[in-house]
Every structure is written in C-alpha cells, then in structure tokens.
Amino acid sequence: MALWAEFLTNTQRLIHKWKHYFPIYERHFHRFVNQDVTLIEIGCGEGGSLQLWKRYLGPHAKIVGIDIEPKCSGYAEDQIEIRIGDQSDGTFLQKVVTEFGPPDIVLDDGSHVMSHLRATFDFLYPKISKSGVYMVEDLHTAYWDEYEGG
Ligand SMILES: C[S@@+](CC[C@H](N)C(=O)[O-])C[C@H]1O[C@@H](n2cnc3c(N)ncnc32)[C@H](O)[C@@H]1O
C-alpha cells in the first residue's frame, strides 16, 4: 500500500490522519495517481497531508489547501497552493474554483462543524469533476454537540 508506506516513512511536515482511513484513501484516490488531478484539501493543519497527497498523486497533481489560519500560507511549495478563507464562505470557495477549475478530489478535514461541513458540501459537491470524489473526514463529530452534531 503505497500511501501507507509514505505516511510511515514521512520525514516532512506533520500529518494528522487516523490510520484506518488509509485503505479508504487508496480505494477512492488510487485511480488519480499520475493523472492531471486537482485535489482540494480543506484544513491544512501542519501542512504534512498536503505534501503526502503530492507525493502519492505524482508530478501532474495540483494540491490546493484551504484554511482559515493565515500561517498556513507558509505551506505553499511546488504543486501546492494555499488559499486562506472560511470553508463555509461560498464567495471564497467560488474564487478558489474559478482560479483552479473543477476539483477532482475534495477532502474536507476542516472545522468538522456540521453547518460548515454542510455549507461546503452544498457548494463544492456540484462543482467537482464528473469522475470526481468528495470525502469528509472525522464524521464522528456528527454525534458531538459541540460540533452541532446530535
Ligand atoms: C485537523 S486540522 C487539518 C489536518 C490536516 N488536514 C492533516 O491531515 O494533517 C483542521 C484544520 O482546519 C482548519 N479550520 C478550522 N475551521 C476552519 C474553517 N471554518 N475554514 C477553513 N479551515 C478551517 C484549522 O485551522 C486546521 O488547520
């Protein structure tokens, strides 16, 4: 499993992922490896997952990280672009889609707050490419009151 090996041998920025997600990423993302693919990850954290997607998806991939924290701009590098804004702000998301085109992969690992997650999904899901995939992480928060779950 190439992605899991990349995670285990990571020496770059910190990656914040649950281990049981890896077979799921492989199942849904593998067909994009070495393709001309645009991945939007909502929530940059320490920047390591953006680098992981770059290594896994290969030289033709464009990785776009979205985060509300301005410090995340520092994670930009070759193949990785960062845009700062709120994931629930449709105007901001439209700017990102206009700039980078329809995403092939959207991975929501942002605030995990239900109203944010829903606003992002309502806006971005219709915008993904025809063969695209939309994945939301950490849906256990859908059961947690402090994340507007229930
Ligand atoms: C769990 S971390 C992301 C971890 C990263 N994806 C990884 O796997 O290493 C969540 C990120 O979401 C960002 N975030 C929180 N609320 C947000 C919002 N409303 N819009 C955009 N990003 C947000 C936080 O600043 C934080 O960087």
Short mmCIF file of N, CA and C and ligand atoms in Angstrom, two decimals:
data_model
loop_
_atom_site.label_atom_id
_atom_site.label_comp_id
_atom_site.label_asym_id
_atom_site.label_seq_id
_atom_site.Cartn_x
_atom_site.Cartn_y
_atom_site.Cartn_z
N MET A 1 0.86 -1.20 0.00
CA MET A 1 0.00 0.00 0.00
C MET A 1 0.90 1.25 0.00
N ALA A 2 1.01 1.90 -1.13
CA ALA A 2 1.98 2.99 -1.29
C ALA A 2 1.71 4.17 -0.35
N LEU A 3 0.47 4.50 -0.17
CA LEU A 3 0.16 5.69 0.64
C LEU A 3 0.51 5.48 2.10
N TRP A 4 0.21 4.29 2.59
CA TRP A 4 0.53 3.95 3.99
C TRP A 4 2.04 3.98 4.21
N ALA A 5 2.78 3.46 3.24
CA ALA A 5 4.25 3.48 3.32
C ALA A 5 4.75 4.92 3.35
N GLU A 6 4.13 5.78 2.56
CA GLU A 6 4.52 7.20 2.54
C GLU A 6 4.28 7.83 3.91
N PHE A 7 3.18 7.46 4.53
CA PHE A 7 2.85 8.00 5.86
C PHE A 7 3.87 7.52 6.89
N LEU A 8 4.18 6.23 6.85
CA LEU A 8 5.08 5.64 7.85
C LEU A 8 6.50 6.18 7.73
N THR A 9 6.90 6.56 6.53
CA THR A 9 8.27 7.00 6.31
C THR A 9 8.36 8.52 6.19
N ASN A 10 7.26 9.21 6.54
CA ASN A 10 7.25 10.68 6.40
C ASN A 10 8.30 11.35 7.29
N THR A 11 9.11 12.21 6.66
CA THR A 11 10.08 12.99 7.43
C THR A 11 9.84 14.48 7.20
N GLN A 12 8.73 14.79 6.52
CA GLN A 12 8.45 16.20 6.22
C GLN A 12 7.48 16.77 7.27
N ARG A 13 6.56 17.62 6.87
CA ARG A 13 5.67 18.26 7.85
C ARG A 13 4.76 17.21 8.50
N LEU A 14 4.22 17.58 9.67
CA LEU A 14 3.38 16.66 10.43
C LEU A 14 2.06 16.38 9.71
N ILE A 15 1.70 15.10 9.70
CA ILE A 15 0.44 14.65 9.09
C ILE A 15 -0.49 14.22 10.22
N HIS A 16 -1.76 14.60 10.11
CA HIS A 16 -2.71 14.32 11.18
C HIS A 16 -3.86 13.50 10.61
N LYS A 17 -3.68 12.17 10.54
CA LYS A 17 -4.69 11.29 9.95
C LYS A 17 -4.91 10.06 10.83
N TRP A 18 -6.14 9.54 10.85
CA TRP A 18 -6.43 8.27 11.50
C TRP A 18 -5.92 7.15 10.59
N LYS A 19 -5.30 6.11 11.20
CA LYS A 19 -4.69 5.07 10.37
C LYS A 19 -5.72 4.29 9.56
N HIS A 20 -6.93 4.13 10.10
CA HIS A 20 -7.91 3.30 9.37
C HIS A 20 -8.46 4.01 8.14
N TYR A 21 -8.11 5.30 7.93
CA TYR A 21 -8.54 5.98 6.70
C TYR A 21 -7.72 5.55 5.48
N PHE A 22 -6.51 5.00 5.74
CA PHE A 22 -5.60 4.80 4.62
C PHE A 22 -6.11 3.84 3.55
N PRO A 23 -6.69 2.70 3.93
CA PRO A 23 -7.27 1.84 2.88
C PRO A 23 -8.41 2.53 2.13
N ILE A 24 -9.10 3.43 2.79
CA ILE A 24 -10.22 4.14 2.14
C ILE A 24 -9.68 5.17 1.15
N TYR A 25 -8.62 5.88 1.55
CA TYR A 25 -7.99 6.81 0.59
C TYR A 25 -7.51 6.04 -0.64
N GLU A 26 -6.84 4.90 -0.38
CA GLU A 26 -6.30 4.11 -1.50
C GLU A 26 -7.42 3.70 -2.45
N ARG A 27 -8.53 3.26 -1.86
CA ARG A 27 -9.65 2.76 -2.68
C ARG A 27 -10.18 3.85 -3.60
N HIS A 28 -10.32 5.06 -3.06
CA HIS A 28 -11.00 6.12 -3.82
C HIS A 28 -10.07 7.07 -4.57
N PHE A 29 -8.79 7.12 -4.15
CA PHE A 29 -7.87 8.08 -4.77
C PHE A 29 -6.89 7.43 -5.75
N HIS A 30 -6.77 6.09 -5.68
CA HIS A 30 -5.71 5.44 -6.46
C HIS A 30 -5.84 5.72 -7.96
N ARG A 31 -7.06 5.79 -8.46
CA ARG A 31 -7.24 5.97 -9.90
C ARG A 31 -6.73 7.34 -10.38
N PHE A 32 -6.44 8.24 -9.46
CA PHE A 32 -5.93 9.57 -9.84
C PHE A 32 -4.41 9.65 -9.85
N VAL A 33 -3.74 8.57 -9.40
CA VAL A 33 -2.27 8.60 -9.31
C VAL A 33 -1.68 8.81 -10.71
N ASN A 34 -0.76 9.75 -10.78
CA ASN A 34 -0.05 10.11 -12.03
C ASN A 34 -0.96 10.74 -13.08
N GLN A 35 -2.18 11.14 -12.68
CA GLN A 35 -3.07 11.85 -13.59
C GLN A 35 -2.94 13.36 -13.37
N ASP A 36 -3.55 14.10 -14.30
CA ASP A 36 -3.60 15.56 -14.19
C ASP A 36 -4.78 15.89 -13.26
N VAL A 37 -4.53 15.82 -11.96
CA VAL A 37 -5.62 15.85 -10.98
C VAL A 37 -5.51 17.09 -10.09
N THR A 38 -6.67 17.64 -9.73
CA THR A 38 -6.70 18.74 -8.76
C THR A 38 -7.38 18.25 -7.50
N LEU A 39 -6.64 18.31 -6.40
CA LEU A 39 -7.18 17.91 -5.09
C LEU A 39 -7.29 19.15 -4.22
N ILE A 40 -8.47 19.37 -3.66
CA ILE A 40 -8.64 20.44 -2.67
C ILE A 40 -8.75 19.78 -1.30
N GLU A 41 -7.84 20.14 -0.39
CA GLU A 41 -7.99 19.68 0.99
C GLU A 41 -8.38 20.87 1.85
N ILE A 42 -9.50 20.74 2.53
CA ILE A 42 -9.96 21.79 3.43
C ILE A 42 -9.41 21.47 4.81
N GLY A 43 -8.60 22.35 5.34
CA GLY A 43 -7.93 22.12 6.61
C GLY A 43 -6.50 21.67 6.36
N CYS A 44 -5.55 22.58 6.56
CA CYS A 44 -4.14 22.27 6.25
C CYS A 44 -3.38 21.76 7.47
N GLY A 45 -3.85 22.08 8.67
CA GLY A 45 -3.15 21.63 9.88
C GLY A 45 -1.71 22.10 9.90
N GLU A 46 -0.79 21.13 9.96
CA GLU A 46 0.65 21.45 9.97
C GLU A 46 1.25 21.36 8.57
N GLY A 47 0.42 21.06 7.58
CA GLY A 47 0.89 21.06 6.19
C GLY A 47 1.35 19.72 5.65
N GLY A 48 1.45 18.71 6.53
CA GLY A 48 2.01 17.42 6.11
C GLY A 48 1.11 16.64 5.17
N SER A 49 -0.20 16.75 5.35
CA SER A 49 -1.08 15.97 4.48
C SER A 49 -1.02 16.49 3.05
N LEU A 50 -0.83 17.78 2.88
CA LEU A 50 -0.72 18.34 1.52
C LEU A 50 0.50 17.74 0.82
N GLN A 51 1.59 17.62 1.57
CA GLN A 51 2.81 17.01 1.00
C GLN A 51 2.61 15.53 0.72
N LEU A 52 1.84 14.88 1.58
CA LEU A 52 1.56 13.45 1.37
C LEU A 52 0.78 13.24 0.07
N TRP A 53 -0.23 14.08 -0.17
CA TRP A 53 -1.03 13.94 -1.41
C TRP A 53 -0.16 14.22 -2.63
N LYS A 54 0.73 15.19 -2.51
CA LYS A 54 1.65 15.50 -3.61
C LYS A 54 2.52 14.28 -3.93
N ARG A 55 3.11 13.68 -2.92
CA ARG A 55 3.99 12.52 -3.15
C ARG A 55 3.19 11.35 -3.73
N TYR A 56 1.98 11.15 -3.19
CA TYR A 56 1.18 9.99 -3.61
C TYR A 56 0.63 10.18 -5.03
N LEU A 57 0.11 11.36 -5.33
CA LEU A 57 -0.59 11.55 -6.60
C LEU A 57 0.36 11.81 -7.77
N GLY A 58 1.58 12.23 -7.48
CA GLY A 58 2.57 12.30 -8.54
C GLY A 58 2.76 13.68 -9.16
N PRO A 59 3.60 13.73 -10.20
CA PRO A 59 4.11 15.01 -10.70
C PRO A 59 3.08 15.89 -11.41
N HIS A 60 1.95 15.31 -11.82
CA HIS A 60 0.97 16.13 -12.54
C HIS A 60 -0.14 16.65 -11.62
N ALA A 61 -0.08 16.31 -10.35
CA ALA A 61 -1.15 16.70 -9.42
C ALA A 61 -0.99 18.14 -8.97
N LYS A 62 -2.14 18.80 -8.82
CA LYS A 62 -2.15 20.12 -8.19
C LYS A 62 -2.91 19.98 -6.88
N ILE A 63 -2.25 20.38 -5.78
CA ILE A 63 -2.85 20.28 -4.46
C ILE A 63 -3.19 21.70 -4.00
N VAL A 64 -4.45 21.90 -3.62
CA VAL A 64 -4.89 23.21 -3.15
C VAL A 64 -5.35 23.05 -1.70
N GLY A 65 -4.64 23.70 -0.80
CA GLY A 65 -5.02 23.67 0.60
C GLY A 65 -5.81 24.91 0.96
N ILE A 66 -6.91 24.71 1.68
CA ILE A 66 -7.75 25.82 2.15
C ILE A 66 -7.71 25.81 3.67
N ASP A 67 -7.50 26.97 4.25
CA ASP A 67 -7.52 27.05 5.72
C ASP A 67 -7.89 28.46 6.14
N ILE A 68 -8.43 28.56 7.34
CA ILE A 68 -8.82 29.87 7.88
C ILE A 68 -7.63 30.57 8.54
N GLU A 69 -6.57 29.80 8.82
CA GLU A 69 -5.39 30.34 9.53
C GLU A 69 -4.36 30.87 8.54
N PRO A 70 -4.06 32.18 8.61
CA PRO A 70 -3.11 32.76 7.66
C PRO A 70 -1.73 32.10 7.66
N LYS A 71 -1.33 31.53 8.82
CA LYS A 71 0.01 30.91 8.89
C LYS A 71 0.15 29.77 7.89
N CYS A 72 -0.98 29.21 7.46
CA CYS A 72 -0.92 28.06 6.53
C CYS A 72 -0.38 28.46 5.15
N SER A 73 -0.38 29.76 4.85
CA SER A 73 0.20 30.21 3.57
C SER A 73 1.63 29.74 3.42
N GLY A 74 2.30 29.54 4.55
CA GLY A 74 3.69 29.11 4.54
C GLY A 74 3.88 27.69 4.04
N TYR A 75 2.81 26.94 3.84
CA TYR A 75 2.93 25.56 3.38
C TYR A 75 2.99 25.46 1.85
N ALA A 76 2.87 26.60 1.18
CA ALA A 76 2.91 26.57 -0.29
C ALA A 76 4.29 26.13 -0.77
N GLU A 77 4.31 25.32 -1.80
CA GLU A 77 5.56 24.90 -2.45
C GLU A 77 5.19 24.44 -3.85
N ASP A 78 6.16 23.94 -4.60
CA ASP A 78 5.87 23.44 -5.94
C ASP A 78 4.71 22.43 -5.86
N GLN A 79 3.71 22.60 -6.69
CA GLN A 79 2.50 21.76 -6.77
C GLN A 79 1.50 21.99 -5.63
N ILE A 80 1.85 22.80 -4.63
CA ILE A 80 0.92 23.03 -3.51
C ILE A 80 0.61 24.51 -3.42
N GLU A 81 -0.68 24.84 -3.57
CA GLU A 81 -1.15 26.22 -3.44
C GLU A 81 -2.01 26.30 -2.19
N ILE A 82 -1.95 27.43 -1.52
CA ILE A 82 -2.76 27.63 -0.32
C ILE A 82 -3.64 28.86 -0.51
N ARG A 83 -4.88 28.76 -0.14
CA ARG A 83 -5.76 29.92 -0.14
C ARG A 83 -6.41 30.01 1.24
N ILE A 84 -6.39 31.24 1.78
CA ILE A 84 -6.87 31.46 3.15
C ILE A 84 -8.30 31.98 3.12
N GLY A 85 -9.18 31.28 3.84
CA GLY A 85 -10.58 31.69 3.92
C GLY A 85 -11.37 30.69 4.74
N ASP A 86 -12.64 31.01 4.90
CA ASP A 86 -13.54 30.17 5.70
C ASP A 86 -14.25 29.18 4.79
N GLN A 87 -14.21 27.91 5.16
CA GLN A 87 -14.80 26.87 4.30
C GLN A 87 -16.31 27.02 4.12
N SER A 88 -16.95 27.78 4.99
CA SER A 88 -18.40 27.95 4.86
C SER A 88 -18.77 29.18 4.03
N ASP A 89 -17.77 29.86 3.50
CA ASP A 89 -17.98 31.10 2.74
C ASP A 89 -18.01 30.78 1.23
N GLY A 90 -19.20 30.78 0.67
CA GLY A 90 -19.37 30.43 -0.74
C GLY A 90 -18.62 31.35 -1.69
N THR A 91 -18.53 32.62 -1.34
CA THR A 91 -17.82 33.57 -2.21
C THR A 91 -16.35 33.20 -2.29
N PHE A 92 -15.79 32.84 -1.15
CA PHE A 92 -14.38 32.41 -1.10
C PHE A 92 -14.19 31.12 -1.91
N LEU A 93 -15.08 30.16 -1.70
CA LEU A 93 -14.95 28.88 -2.41
C LEU A 93 -15.08 29.07 -3.92
N GLN A 94 -15.97 29.98 -4.32
CA GLN A 94 -16.14 30.24 -5.75
C GLN A 94 -14.84 30.78 -6.35
N LYS A 95 -14.18 31.66 -5.60
CA LYS A 95 -12.89 32.21 -6.08
C LYS A 95 -11.89 31.09 -6.30
N VAL A 96 -11.86 30.13 -5.37
CA VAL A 96 -10.92 29.01 -5.48
C VAL A 96 -11.24 28.18 -6.72
N VAL A 97 -12.52 27.89 -6.93
CA VAL A 97 -12.92 27.07 -8.09
C VAL A 97 -12.65 27.82 -9.39
N THR A 98 -12.90 29.12 -9.40
CA THR A 98 -12.63 29.92 -10.60
C THR A 98 -11.14 29.89 -10.92
N GLU A 99 -10.32 29.97 -9.89
CA GLU A 99 -8.87 30.01 -10.10
C GLU A 99 -8.31 28.65 -10.53
N PHE A 100 -8.77 27.58 -9.90
CA PHE A 100 -8.12 26.27 -10.12
C PHE A 100 -8.95 25.31 -10.97
N GLY A 101 -10.19 25.68 -11.25
CA GLY A 101 -11.04 24.79 -12.05
C GLY A 101 -11.75 23.77 -11.16
N PRO A 102 -12.58 22.92 -11.79
CA PRO A 102 -13.33 21.94 -11.01
C PRO A 102 -12.38 20.94 -10.34
N PRO A 103 -12.51 20.73 -9.04
CA PRO A 103 -11.64 19.77 -8.38
C PRO A 103 -12.02 18.33 -8.74
N ASP A 104 -11.03 17.43 -8.78
CA ASP A 104 -11.31 16.00 -8.96
C ASP A 104 -11.51 15.32 -7.62
N ILE A 105 -10.82 15.84 -6.62
CA ILE A 105 -10.94 15.30 -5.27
C ILE A 105 -11.15 16.47 -4.31
N VAL A 106 -12.19 16.38 -3.49
CA VAL A 106 -12.35 17.31 -2.37
C VAL A 106 -12.27 16.48 -1.10
N LEU A 107 -11.41 16.90 -0.19
CA LEU A 107 -11.25 16.22 1.09
C LEU A 107 -11.52 17.25 2.18
N ASP A 108 -12.62 17.09 2.89
CA ASP A 108 -12.97 18.04 3.94
C ASP A 108 -12.42 17.55 5.27
N ASP A 109 -11.32 18.18 5.70
CA ASP A 109 -10.71 17.90 7.00
C ASP A 109 -10.55 19.24 7.73
N GLY A 110 -11.59 20.08 7.63
CA GLY A 110 -11.55 21.43 8.19
C GLY A 110 -12.07 21.48 9.61
N SER A 111 -13.08 22.31 9.83
CA SER A 111 -13.56 22.56 11.20
C SER A 111 -14.34 21.40 11.79
N HIS A 112 -14.93 20.56 10.93
CA HIS A 112 -15.76 19.43 11.35
C HIS A 112 -17.04 19.89 12.07
N VAL A 113 -17.37 21.17 11.93
CA VAL A 113 -18.63 21.70 12.47
C VAL A 113 -19.72 21.47 11.42
N MET A 114 -20.86 20.93 11.86
CA MET A 114 -21.87 20.47 10.91
C MET A 114 -22.33 21.54 9.92
N SER A 115 -22.57 22.77 10.40
CA SER A 115 -23.07 23.80 9.48
C SER A 115 -21.99 24.16 8.45
N HIS A 116 -20.71 24.11 8.86
CA HIS A 116 -19.61 24.40 7.92
C HIS A 116 -19.51 23.28 6.88
N LEU A 117 -19.54 22.06 7.43
CA LEU A 117 -19.41 20.88 6.57
C LEU A 117 -20.52 20.88 5.51
N ARG A 118 -21.74 21.21 5.94
CA ARG A 118 -22.90 21.21 5.05
C ARG A 118 -22.78 22.32 3.99
N ALA A 119 -22.37 23.52 4.46
CA ALA A 119 -22.25 24.65 3.52
C ALA A 119 -21.19 24.34 2.47
N THR A 120 -20.08 23.74 2.90
CA THR A 120 -19.00 23.39 1.97
C THR A 120 -19.47 22.34 0.98
N PHE A 121 -20.14 21.32 1.49
CA PHE A 121 -20.65 20.25 0.63
C PHE A 121 -21.66 20.79 -0.38
N ASP A 122 -22.60 21.59 0.10
CA ASP A 122 -23.64 22.13 -0.80
C ASP A 122 -23.00 22.94 -1.93
N PHE A 123 -21.92 23.65 -1.61
CA PHE A 123 -21.29 24.49 -2.62
C PHE A 123 -20.37 23.67 -3.54
N LEU A 124 -19.50 22.87 -2.94
CA LEU A 124 -18.43 22.24 -3.74
C LEU A 124 -18.84 20.94 -4.42
N TYR A 125 -19.77 20.19 -3.84
CA TYR A 125 -20.10 18.90 -4.45
C TYR A 125 -20.58 19.05 -5.90
N PRO A 126 -21.46 20.02 -6.20
CA PRO A 126 -21.88 20.17 -7.61
C PRO A 126 -20.75 20.65 -8.53
N LYS A 127 -19.66 21.13 -7.94
CA LYS A 127 -18.57 21.69 -8.75
C LYS A 127 -17.50 20.65 -9.09
N ILE A 128 -17.50 19.48 -8.44
CA ILE A 128 -16.41 18.52 -8.71
C ILE A 128 -16.56 17.94 -10.11
N SER A 129 -15.45 17.46 -10.64
CA SER A 129 -15.46 16.91 -12.00
C SER A 129 -16.35 15.67 -12.03
N LYS A 130 -16.76 15.28 -13.25
CA LYS A 130 -17.73 14.18 -13.40
C LYS A 130 -17.25 12.87 -12.77
N SER A 131 -15.94 12.64 -12.85
CA SER A 131 -15.41 11.40 -12.27
C SER A 131 -14.80 11.65 -10.89
N GLY A 132 -15.18 12.78 -10.29
CA GLY A 132 -14.54 13.19 -9.04
C GLY A 132 -15.05 12.45 -7.82
N VAL A 133 -14.42 12.76 -6.70
CA VAL A 133 -14.81 12.13 -5.44
C VAL A 133 -14.76 13.19 -4.33
N TYR A 134 -15.74 13.11 -3.44
CA TYR A 134 -15.85 14.06 -2.33
C TYR A 134 -15.81 13.25 -1.04
N MET A 135 -14.82 13.54 -0.20
CA MET A 135 -14.66 12.76 1.03
C MET A 135 -14.66 13.70 2.24
N VAL A 136 -15.33 13.28 3.28
CA VAL A 136 -15.39 14.07 4.52
C VAL A 136 -14.80 13.23 5.65
N GLU A 137 -13.83 13.80 6.34
CA GLU A 137 -13.18 13.07 7.44
C GLU A 137 -13.86 13.36 8.78
N ASP A 138 -13.59 12.48 9.71
CA ASP A 138 -13.92 12.72 11.12
C ASP A 138 -15.41 12.94 11.37
N LEU A 139 -16.23 12.12 10.71
CA LEU A 139 -17.68 12.32 10.85
C LEU A 139 -18.21 11.88 12.22
N HIS A 140 -17.32 11.40 13.09
CA HIS A 140 -17.77 11.15 14.47
C HIS A 140 -18.28 12.44 15.12
N THR A 141 -17.78 13.59 14.61
CA THR A 141 -18.26 14.86 15.20
C THR A 141 -19.75 15.10 14.90
N ALA A 142 -20.31 14.34 13.96
CA ALA A 142 -21.75 14.44 13.68
C ALA A 142 -22.58 13.97 14.88
N TYR A 143 -21.88 13.35 15.86
CA TYR A 143 -22.56 12.88 17.07
C TYR A 143 -22.23 13.73 18.29
N TRP A 144 -21.41 14.78 18.07
CA TRP A 144 -20.92 15.58 19.20
C TRP A 144 -21.62 16.95 19.21
N ASP A 145 -22.25 17.27 20.35
CA ASP A 145 -23.00 18.53 20.48
C ASP A 145 -22.16 19.75 20.13
N GLU A 146 -20.89 19.76 20.59
CA GLU A 146 -20.05 20.95 20.41
C GLU A 146 -19.69 21.19 18.94
N TYR A 147 -19.98 20.22 18.09
CA TYR A 147 -19.77 20.38 16.65
C TYR A 147 -21.11 20.46 15.91
N GLU A 148 -22.15 20.80 16.67
CA GLU A 148 -23.52 20.91 16.14
C GLU A 148 -24.05 19.56 15.69
N GLY A 149 -23.46 18.49 16.25
CA GLY A 149 -23.97 17.16 15.94
C GLY A 149 -25.08 16.78 16.90
N GLY A 150 -25.54 15.55 16.76
CA GLY A 150 -26.61 15.11 17.65
C GLY A 150 -26.95 13.66 17.40
C1 LIG B 1 -7.45 18.63 11.74
S1 LIG B 1 -6.66 20.07 11.09
C2 LIG B 1 -6.24 19.54 9.46
C3 LIG B 1 -5.20 18.47 9.45
C4 LIG B 1 -4.58 18.14 8.11
N1 LIG B 1 -5.59 18.02 7.06
C5 LIG B 1 -3.79 16.86 8.19
O1 LIG B 1 -4.35 15.81 7.83
O2 LIG B 1 -2.63 16.89 8.63
C6 LIG B 1 -8.04 21.15 10.82
C7 LIG B 1 -7.70 22.47 10.14
O3 LIG B 1 -8.94 23.09 9.78
C8 LIG B 1 -8.78 24.49 9.89
N2 LIG B 1 -10.09 25.15 10.01
C9 LIG B 1 -10.87 25.25 11.12
N3 LIG B 1 -12.00 25.93 10.85
C10 LIG B 1 -11.95 26.25 9.53
C11 LIG B 1 -12.83 26.95 8.65
N4 LIG B 1 -14.01 27.44 9.09
N5 LIG B 1 -12.48 27.11 7.36
C12 LIG B 1 -11.28 26.62 6.92
N6 LIG B 1 -10.41 25.94 7.71
C13 LIG B 1 -10.73 25.76 8.99
C14 LIG B 1 -7.89 24.66 11.11
O4 LIG B 1 -7.23 25.92 11.10
C15 LIG B 1 -6.94 23.47 10.98
O5 LIG B 1 -5.75 23.85 10.32
#
